PDB file of C-alpha atoms in Angstrom:
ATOM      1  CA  UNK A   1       3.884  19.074 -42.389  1.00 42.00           C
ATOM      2  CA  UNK A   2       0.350  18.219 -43.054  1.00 46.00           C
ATOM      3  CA  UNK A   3      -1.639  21.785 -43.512  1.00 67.00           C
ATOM      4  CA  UNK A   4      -5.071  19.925 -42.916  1.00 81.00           C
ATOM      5  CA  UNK A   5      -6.972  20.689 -39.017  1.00 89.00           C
ATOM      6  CA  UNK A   6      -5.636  18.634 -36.690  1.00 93.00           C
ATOM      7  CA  UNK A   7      -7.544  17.738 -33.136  1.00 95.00           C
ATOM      8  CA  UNK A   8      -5.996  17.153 -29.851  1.00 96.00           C
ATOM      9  CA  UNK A   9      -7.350  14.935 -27.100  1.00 94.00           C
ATOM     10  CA  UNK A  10      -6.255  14.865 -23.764  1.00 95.00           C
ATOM     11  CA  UNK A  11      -6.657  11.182 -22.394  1.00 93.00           C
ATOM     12  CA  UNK A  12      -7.025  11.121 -18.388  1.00 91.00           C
ATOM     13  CA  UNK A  13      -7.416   7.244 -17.816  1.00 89.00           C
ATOM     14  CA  UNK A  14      -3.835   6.808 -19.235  1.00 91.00           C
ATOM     15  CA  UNK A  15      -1.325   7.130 -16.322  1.00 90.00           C
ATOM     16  CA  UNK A  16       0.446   9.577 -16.625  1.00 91.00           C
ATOM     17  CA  UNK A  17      -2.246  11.430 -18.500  1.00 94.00           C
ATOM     18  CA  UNK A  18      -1.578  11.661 -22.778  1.00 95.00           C
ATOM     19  CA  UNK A  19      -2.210  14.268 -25.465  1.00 96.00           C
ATOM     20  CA  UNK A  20      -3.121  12.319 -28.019  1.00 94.00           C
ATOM     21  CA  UNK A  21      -3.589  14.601 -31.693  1.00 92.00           C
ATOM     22  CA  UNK A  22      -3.973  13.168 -35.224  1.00 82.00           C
ATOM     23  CA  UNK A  23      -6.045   9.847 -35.576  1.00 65.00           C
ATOM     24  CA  UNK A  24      -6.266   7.870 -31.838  1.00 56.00           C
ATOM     25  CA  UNK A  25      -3.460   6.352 -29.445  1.00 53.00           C
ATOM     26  CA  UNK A  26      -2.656   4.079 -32.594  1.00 52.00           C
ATOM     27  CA  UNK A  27      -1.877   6.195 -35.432  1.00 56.00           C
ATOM     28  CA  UNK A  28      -1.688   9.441 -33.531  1.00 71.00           C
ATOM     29  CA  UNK A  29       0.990  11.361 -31.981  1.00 88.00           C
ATOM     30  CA  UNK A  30       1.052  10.852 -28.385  1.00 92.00           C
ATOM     31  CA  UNK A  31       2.602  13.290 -25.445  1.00 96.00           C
ATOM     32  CA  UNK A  32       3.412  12.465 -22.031  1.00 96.00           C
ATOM     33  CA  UNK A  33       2.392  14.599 -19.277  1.00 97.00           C
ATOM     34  CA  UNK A  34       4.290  14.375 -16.293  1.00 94.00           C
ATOM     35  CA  UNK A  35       4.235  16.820 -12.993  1.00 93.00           C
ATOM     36  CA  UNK A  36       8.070  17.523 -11.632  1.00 93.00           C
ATOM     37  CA  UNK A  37       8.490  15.286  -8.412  1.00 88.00           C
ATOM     38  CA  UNK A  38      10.067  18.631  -6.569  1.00 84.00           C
ATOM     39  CA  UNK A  39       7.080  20.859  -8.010  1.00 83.00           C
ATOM     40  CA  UNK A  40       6.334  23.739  -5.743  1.00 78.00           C
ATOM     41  CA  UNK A  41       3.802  23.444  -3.368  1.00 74.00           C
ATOM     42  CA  UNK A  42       0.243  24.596  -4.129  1.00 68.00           C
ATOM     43  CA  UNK A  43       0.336  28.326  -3.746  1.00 73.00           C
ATOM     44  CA  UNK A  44      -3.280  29.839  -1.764  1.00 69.00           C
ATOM     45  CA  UNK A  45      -4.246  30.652  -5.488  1.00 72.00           C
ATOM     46  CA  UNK A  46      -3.132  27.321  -7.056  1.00 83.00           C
ATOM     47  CA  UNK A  47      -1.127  28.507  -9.966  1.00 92.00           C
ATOM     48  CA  UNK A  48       2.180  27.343  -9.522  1.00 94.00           C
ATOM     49  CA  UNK A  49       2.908  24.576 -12.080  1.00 94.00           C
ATOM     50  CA  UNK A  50       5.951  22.640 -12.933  1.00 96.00           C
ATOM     51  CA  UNK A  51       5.393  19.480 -15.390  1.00 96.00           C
ATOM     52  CA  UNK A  52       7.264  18.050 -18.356  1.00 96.00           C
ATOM     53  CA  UNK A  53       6.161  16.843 -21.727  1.00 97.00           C
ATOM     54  CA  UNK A  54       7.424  13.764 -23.130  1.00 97.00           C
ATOM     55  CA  UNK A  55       7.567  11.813 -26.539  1.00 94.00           C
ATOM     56  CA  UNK A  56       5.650   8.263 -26.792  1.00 91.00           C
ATOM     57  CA  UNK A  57       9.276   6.674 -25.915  1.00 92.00           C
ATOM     58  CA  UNK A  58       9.629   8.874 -22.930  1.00 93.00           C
ATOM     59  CA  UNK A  59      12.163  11.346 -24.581  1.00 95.00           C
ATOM     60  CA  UNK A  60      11.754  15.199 -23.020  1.00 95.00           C
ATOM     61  CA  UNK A  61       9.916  16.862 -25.268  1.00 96.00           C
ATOM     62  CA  UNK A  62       9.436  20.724 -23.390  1.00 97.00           C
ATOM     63  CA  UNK A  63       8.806  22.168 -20.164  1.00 97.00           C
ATOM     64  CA  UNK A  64       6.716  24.023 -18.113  1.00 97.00           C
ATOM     65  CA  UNK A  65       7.785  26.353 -15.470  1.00 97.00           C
ATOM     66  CA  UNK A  66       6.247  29.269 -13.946  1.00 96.00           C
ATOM     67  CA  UNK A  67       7.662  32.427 -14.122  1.00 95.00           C
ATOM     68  CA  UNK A  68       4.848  34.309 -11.943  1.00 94.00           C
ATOM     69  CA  UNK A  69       1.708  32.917 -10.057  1.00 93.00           C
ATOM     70  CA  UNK A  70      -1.415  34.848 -10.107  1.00 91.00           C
ATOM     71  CA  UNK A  71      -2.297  37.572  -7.895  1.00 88.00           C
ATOM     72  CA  UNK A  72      -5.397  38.188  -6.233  1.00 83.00           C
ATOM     73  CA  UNK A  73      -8.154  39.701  -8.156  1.00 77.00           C
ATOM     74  CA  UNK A  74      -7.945  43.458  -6.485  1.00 82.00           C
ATOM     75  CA  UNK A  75      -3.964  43.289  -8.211  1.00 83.00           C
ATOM     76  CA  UNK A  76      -4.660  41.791 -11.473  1.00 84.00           C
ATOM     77  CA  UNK A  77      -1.238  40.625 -11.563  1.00 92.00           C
ATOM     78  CA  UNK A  78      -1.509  37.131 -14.347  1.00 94.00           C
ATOM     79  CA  UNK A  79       0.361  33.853 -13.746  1.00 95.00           C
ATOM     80  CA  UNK A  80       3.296  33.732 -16.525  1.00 97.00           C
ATOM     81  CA  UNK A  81       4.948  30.500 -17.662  1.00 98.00           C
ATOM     82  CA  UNK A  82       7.880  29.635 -19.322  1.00 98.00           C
ATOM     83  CA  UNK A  83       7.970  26.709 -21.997  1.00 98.00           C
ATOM     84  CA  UNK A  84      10.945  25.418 -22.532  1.00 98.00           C
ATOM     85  CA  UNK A  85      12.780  23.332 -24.573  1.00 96.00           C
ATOM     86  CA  UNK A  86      14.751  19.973 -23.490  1.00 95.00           C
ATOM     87  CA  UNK A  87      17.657  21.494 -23.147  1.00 95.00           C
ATOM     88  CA  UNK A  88      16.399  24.787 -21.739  1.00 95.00           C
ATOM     89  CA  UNK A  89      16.245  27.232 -24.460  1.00 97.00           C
ATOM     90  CA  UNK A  90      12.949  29.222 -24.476  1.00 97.00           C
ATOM     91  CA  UNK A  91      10.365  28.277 -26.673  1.00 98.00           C
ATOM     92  CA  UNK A  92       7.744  30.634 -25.543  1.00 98.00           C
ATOM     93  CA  UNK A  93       5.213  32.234 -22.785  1.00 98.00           C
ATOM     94  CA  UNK A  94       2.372  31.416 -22.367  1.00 98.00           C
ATOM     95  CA  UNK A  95       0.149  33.996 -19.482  1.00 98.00           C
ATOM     96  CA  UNK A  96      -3.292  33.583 -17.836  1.00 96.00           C
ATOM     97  CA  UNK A  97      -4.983  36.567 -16.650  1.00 93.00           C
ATOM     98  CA  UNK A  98      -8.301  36.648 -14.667  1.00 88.00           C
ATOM     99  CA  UNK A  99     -10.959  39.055 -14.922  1.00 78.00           C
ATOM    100  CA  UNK A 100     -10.617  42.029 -11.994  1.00 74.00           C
ATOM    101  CA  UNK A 101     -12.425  41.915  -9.005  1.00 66.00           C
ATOM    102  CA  UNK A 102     -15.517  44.772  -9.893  1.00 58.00           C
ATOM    103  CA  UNK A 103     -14.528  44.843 -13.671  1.00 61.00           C
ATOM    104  CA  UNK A 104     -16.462  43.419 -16.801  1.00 66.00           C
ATOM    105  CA  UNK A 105     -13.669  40.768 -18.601  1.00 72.00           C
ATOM    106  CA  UNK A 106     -13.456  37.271 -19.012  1.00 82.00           C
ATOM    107  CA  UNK A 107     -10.499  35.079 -18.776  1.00 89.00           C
ATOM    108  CA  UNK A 108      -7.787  35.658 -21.202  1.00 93.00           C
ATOM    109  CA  UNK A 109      -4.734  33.238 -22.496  1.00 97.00           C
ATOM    110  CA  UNK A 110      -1.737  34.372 -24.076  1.00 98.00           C
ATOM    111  CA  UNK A 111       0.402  32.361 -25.961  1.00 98.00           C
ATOM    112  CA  UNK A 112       3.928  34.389 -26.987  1.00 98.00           C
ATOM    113  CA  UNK A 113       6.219  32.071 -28.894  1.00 97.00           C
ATOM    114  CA  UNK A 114      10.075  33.022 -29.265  1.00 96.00           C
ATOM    115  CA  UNK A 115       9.076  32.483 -33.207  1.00 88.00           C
ATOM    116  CA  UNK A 116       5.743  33.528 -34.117  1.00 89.00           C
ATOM    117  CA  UNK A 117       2.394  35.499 -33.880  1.00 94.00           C
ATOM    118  CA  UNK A 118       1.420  36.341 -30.142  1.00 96.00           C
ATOM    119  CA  UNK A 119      -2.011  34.523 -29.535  1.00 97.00           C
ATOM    120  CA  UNK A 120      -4.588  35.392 -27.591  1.00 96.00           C
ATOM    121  CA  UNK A 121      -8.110  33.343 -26.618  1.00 95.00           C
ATOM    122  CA  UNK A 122     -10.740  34.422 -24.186  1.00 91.00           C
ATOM    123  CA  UNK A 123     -12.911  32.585 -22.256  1.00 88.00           C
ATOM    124  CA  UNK A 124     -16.749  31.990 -23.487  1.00 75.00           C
ATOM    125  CA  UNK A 125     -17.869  34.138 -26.341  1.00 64.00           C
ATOM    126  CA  UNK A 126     -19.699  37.122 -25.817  1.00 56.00           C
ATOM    127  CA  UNK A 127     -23.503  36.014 -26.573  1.00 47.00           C
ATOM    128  CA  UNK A 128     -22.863  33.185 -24.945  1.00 61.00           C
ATOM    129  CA  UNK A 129     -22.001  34.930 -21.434  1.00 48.00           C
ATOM    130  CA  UNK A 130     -24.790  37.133 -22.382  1.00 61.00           C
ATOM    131  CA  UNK A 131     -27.147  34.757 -22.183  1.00 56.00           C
ATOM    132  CA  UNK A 132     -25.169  32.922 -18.961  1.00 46.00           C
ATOM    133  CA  UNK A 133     -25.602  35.645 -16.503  1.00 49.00           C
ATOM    134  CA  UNK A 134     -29.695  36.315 -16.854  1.00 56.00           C
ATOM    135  CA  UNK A 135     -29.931  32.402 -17.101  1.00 49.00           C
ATOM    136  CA  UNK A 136     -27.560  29.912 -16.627  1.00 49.00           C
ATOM    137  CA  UNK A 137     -26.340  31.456 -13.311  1.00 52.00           C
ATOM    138  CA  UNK A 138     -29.492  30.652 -11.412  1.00 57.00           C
ATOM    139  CA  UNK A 139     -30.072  27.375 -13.179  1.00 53.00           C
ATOM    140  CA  UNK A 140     -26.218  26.378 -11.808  1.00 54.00           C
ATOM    141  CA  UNK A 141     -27.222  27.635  -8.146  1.00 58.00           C
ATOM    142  CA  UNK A 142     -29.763  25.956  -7.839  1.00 53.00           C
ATOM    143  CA  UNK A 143     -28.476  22.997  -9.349  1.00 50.00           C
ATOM    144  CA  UNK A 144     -25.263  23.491  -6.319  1.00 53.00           C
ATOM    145  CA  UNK A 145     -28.119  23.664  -3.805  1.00 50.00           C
ATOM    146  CA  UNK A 146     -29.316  20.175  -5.489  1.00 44.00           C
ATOM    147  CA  UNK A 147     -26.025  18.710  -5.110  1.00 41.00           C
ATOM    148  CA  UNK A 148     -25.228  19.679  -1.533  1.00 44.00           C
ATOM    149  CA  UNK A 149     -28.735  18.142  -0.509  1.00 41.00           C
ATOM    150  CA  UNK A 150     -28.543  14.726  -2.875  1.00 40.00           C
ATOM    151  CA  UNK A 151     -24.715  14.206  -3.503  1.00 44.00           C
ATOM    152  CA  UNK A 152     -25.364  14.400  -7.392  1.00 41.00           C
ATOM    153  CA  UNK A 153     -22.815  15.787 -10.025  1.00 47.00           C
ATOM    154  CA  UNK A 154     -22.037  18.670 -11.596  1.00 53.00           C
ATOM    155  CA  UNK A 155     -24.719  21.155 -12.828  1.00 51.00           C
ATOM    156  CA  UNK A 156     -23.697  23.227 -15.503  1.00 60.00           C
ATOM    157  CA  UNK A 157     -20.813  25.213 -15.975  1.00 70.00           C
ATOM    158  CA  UNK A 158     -20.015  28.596 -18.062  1.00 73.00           C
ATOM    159  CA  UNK A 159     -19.162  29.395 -21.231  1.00 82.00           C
ATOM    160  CA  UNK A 160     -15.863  27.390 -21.477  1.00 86.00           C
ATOM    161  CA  UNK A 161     -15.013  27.490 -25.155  1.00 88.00           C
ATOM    162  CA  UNK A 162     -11.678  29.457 -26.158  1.00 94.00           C
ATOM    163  CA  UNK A 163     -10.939  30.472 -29.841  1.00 95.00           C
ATOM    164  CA  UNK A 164      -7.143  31.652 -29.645  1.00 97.00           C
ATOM    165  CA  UNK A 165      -6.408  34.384 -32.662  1.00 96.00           C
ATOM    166  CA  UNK A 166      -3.375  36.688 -33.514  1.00 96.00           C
ATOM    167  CA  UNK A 167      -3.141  40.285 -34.210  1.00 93.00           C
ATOM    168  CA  UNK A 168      -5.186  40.264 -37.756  1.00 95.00           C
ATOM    169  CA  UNK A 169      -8.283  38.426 -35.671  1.00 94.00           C
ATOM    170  CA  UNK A 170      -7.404  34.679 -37.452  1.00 96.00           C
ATOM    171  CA  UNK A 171      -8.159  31.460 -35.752  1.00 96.00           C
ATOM    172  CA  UNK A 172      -5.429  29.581 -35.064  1.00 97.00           C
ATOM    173  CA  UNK A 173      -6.669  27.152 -32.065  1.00 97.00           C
ATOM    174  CA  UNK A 174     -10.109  26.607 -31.244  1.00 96.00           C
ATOM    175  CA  UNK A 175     -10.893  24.348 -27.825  1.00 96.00           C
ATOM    176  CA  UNK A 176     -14.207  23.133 -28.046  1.00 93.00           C
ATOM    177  CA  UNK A 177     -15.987  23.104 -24.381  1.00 87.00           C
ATOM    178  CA  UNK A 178     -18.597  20.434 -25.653  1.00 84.00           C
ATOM    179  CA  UNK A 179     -16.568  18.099 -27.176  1.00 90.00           C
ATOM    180  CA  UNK A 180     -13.630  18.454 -24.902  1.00 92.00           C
ATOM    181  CA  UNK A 181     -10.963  18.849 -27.124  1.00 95.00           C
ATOM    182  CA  UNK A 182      -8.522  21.636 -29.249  1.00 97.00           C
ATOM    183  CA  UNK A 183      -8.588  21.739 -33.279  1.00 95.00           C
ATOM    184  CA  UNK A 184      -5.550  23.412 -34.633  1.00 95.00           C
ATOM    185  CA  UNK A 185      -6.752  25.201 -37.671  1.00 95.00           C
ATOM    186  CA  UNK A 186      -3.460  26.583 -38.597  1.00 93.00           C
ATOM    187  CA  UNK A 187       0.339  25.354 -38.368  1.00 91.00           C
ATOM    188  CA  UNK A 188       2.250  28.489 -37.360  1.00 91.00           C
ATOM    189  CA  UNK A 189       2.835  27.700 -34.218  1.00 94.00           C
ATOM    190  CA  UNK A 190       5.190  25.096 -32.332  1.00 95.00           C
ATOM    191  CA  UNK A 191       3.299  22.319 -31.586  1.00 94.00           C
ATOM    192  CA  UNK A 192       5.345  21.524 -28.838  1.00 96.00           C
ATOM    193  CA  UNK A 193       3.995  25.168 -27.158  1.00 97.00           C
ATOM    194  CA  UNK A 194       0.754  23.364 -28.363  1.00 97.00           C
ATOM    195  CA  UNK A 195       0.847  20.681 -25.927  1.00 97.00           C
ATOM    196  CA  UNK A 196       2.365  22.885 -23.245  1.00 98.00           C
ATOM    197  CA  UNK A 197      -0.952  24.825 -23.499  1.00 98.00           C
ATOM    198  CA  UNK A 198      -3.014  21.789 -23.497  1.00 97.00           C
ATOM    199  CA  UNK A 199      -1.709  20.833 -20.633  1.00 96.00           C
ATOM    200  CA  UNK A 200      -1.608  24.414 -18.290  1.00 96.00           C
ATOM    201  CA  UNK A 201      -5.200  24.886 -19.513  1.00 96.00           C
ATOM    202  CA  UNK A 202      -6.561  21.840 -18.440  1.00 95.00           C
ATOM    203  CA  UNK A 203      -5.012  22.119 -15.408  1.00 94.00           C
ATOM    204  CA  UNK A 204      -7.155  24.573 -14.564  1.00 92.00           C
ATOM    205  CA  UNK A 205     -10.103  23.885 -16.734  1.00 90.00           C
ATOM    206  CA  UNK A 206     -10.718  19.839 -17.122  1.00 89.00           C
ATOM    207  CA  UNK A 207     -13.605  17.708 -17.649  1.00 88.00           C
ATOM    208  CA  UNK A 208     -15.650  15.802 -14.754  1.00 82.00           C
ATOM    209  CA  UNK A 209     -13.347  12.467 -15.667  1.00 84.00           C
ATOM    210  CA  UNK A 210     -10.676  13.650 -15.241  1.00 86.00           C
ATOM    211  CA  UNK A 211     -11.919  13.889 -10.896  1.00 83.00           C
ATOM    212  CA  UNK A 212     -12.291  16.767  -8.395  1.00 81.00           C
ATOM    213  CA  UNK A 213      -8.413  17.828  -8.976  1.00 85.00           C
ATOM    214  CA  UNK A 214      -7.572  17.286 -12.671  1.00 88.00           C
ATOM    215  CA  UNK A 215      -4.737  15.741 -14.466  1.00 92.00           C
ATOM    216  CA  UNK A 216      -2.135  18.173 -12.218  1.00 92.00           C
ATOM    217  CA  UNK A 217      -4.018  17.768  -8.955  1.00 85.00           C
ATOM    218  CA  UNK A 218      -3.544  14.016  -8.425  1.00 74.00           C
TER     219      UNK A 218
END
């Protein structure tokens, strides 16, 4: 197993939408993303997800189920999903939880494998929500009020980037908001629970390509 950094892509004009990591859609590995057909119905909160991950030849690679949707920001309650394997044995968890309604926080994700350290990544880093509140926050409304009155895009968004690190504080993930994509800087964990977590977070979080819903919306 190569010990080098290794970047992951997620590719939305492919249909269904591919993970691509290593060196491009030729030399790289690629992953399939496919929502169940019987998926639950879009809870008022959106978090329900059901999809399955599959090898360049269509072979079931993992799974995605969810466990627990999120609760409304007065409970605090997190979504919780289950990754499993082809064959249904766990391969880990892998839990969103939202900052409380009235309370300081920022979004956290929690990646427990069955085999493993537990990994956890929060939203934005600190400075750079620091600086997002005094400034970016107006800039963005009045960037929304630009958009309802001209049709334009997006304005900006906040701090997106997510550095996800175990117990001693090392880096083992790192998605970059800029360049839209996730460097694995070390090998510890399954990669399979890697492109399960690709997947669940940019189903909530995913770039202006990929359209108004995302990759699990359409």
């Amino acid at each position: 197993m190569s010990q080098g950094r290794v970047t992951y892509d997620l590719n939305h004009k492919m249909t269904p939408p591919v993970i691509v990591s290593g060196e491009g859609l030729e030399q790289g590995t690629i992953v399939r993303l496919h929502r169940d057909p019987d998926s639950p119905a879009p809870d008022r909160l959106r978090s329900l997800r059901a999809f399955h991950l599959c090898a360049e030849d269509w072979a079931p690679v993992a799974r995605v189920v969810t466990e627990q949707p999120l609760g409304s920001r007065l409970s605090g309650r997190p979504a919780v999903y289950h990754v499993l394997d082809p064959y249904g044995a766990p391969l880990g968890r892998i839990t969103l939880r939202r900052r409380r309604a009235f309370r300081w926080g920022r979004k956290r994700w929690t990646v427990e494998p069955v085999a493993g350290p537990v990994l956890q990544g929060y939203q934005g880093r600190l400075w750079s929500w620091l600086l997002w509140w005094p400034f970016g926050l107006p800039i963005q409304l009045l960037c929304l009020i630009w958009i309802l009155m001209s049709e334009g895009d997006d304005g900006p968004r906040p701090p997106r980037r997510i550095t996800w690190r175990d117990g001693s504080h090392r880096a083992h993930l790192v998605f970059r908001a800029v360049a839209e994509d996730y460097q694995l800087l070390r090998h510890e964990l399954d990669p399979r629970l890697v492109n399960a977590l690709i997947g669940l977070h940019q189903s909530y979080d995913w770039p202006e390509q990929a359209g108004s819903e995302g990759w699990y919306g359409t």
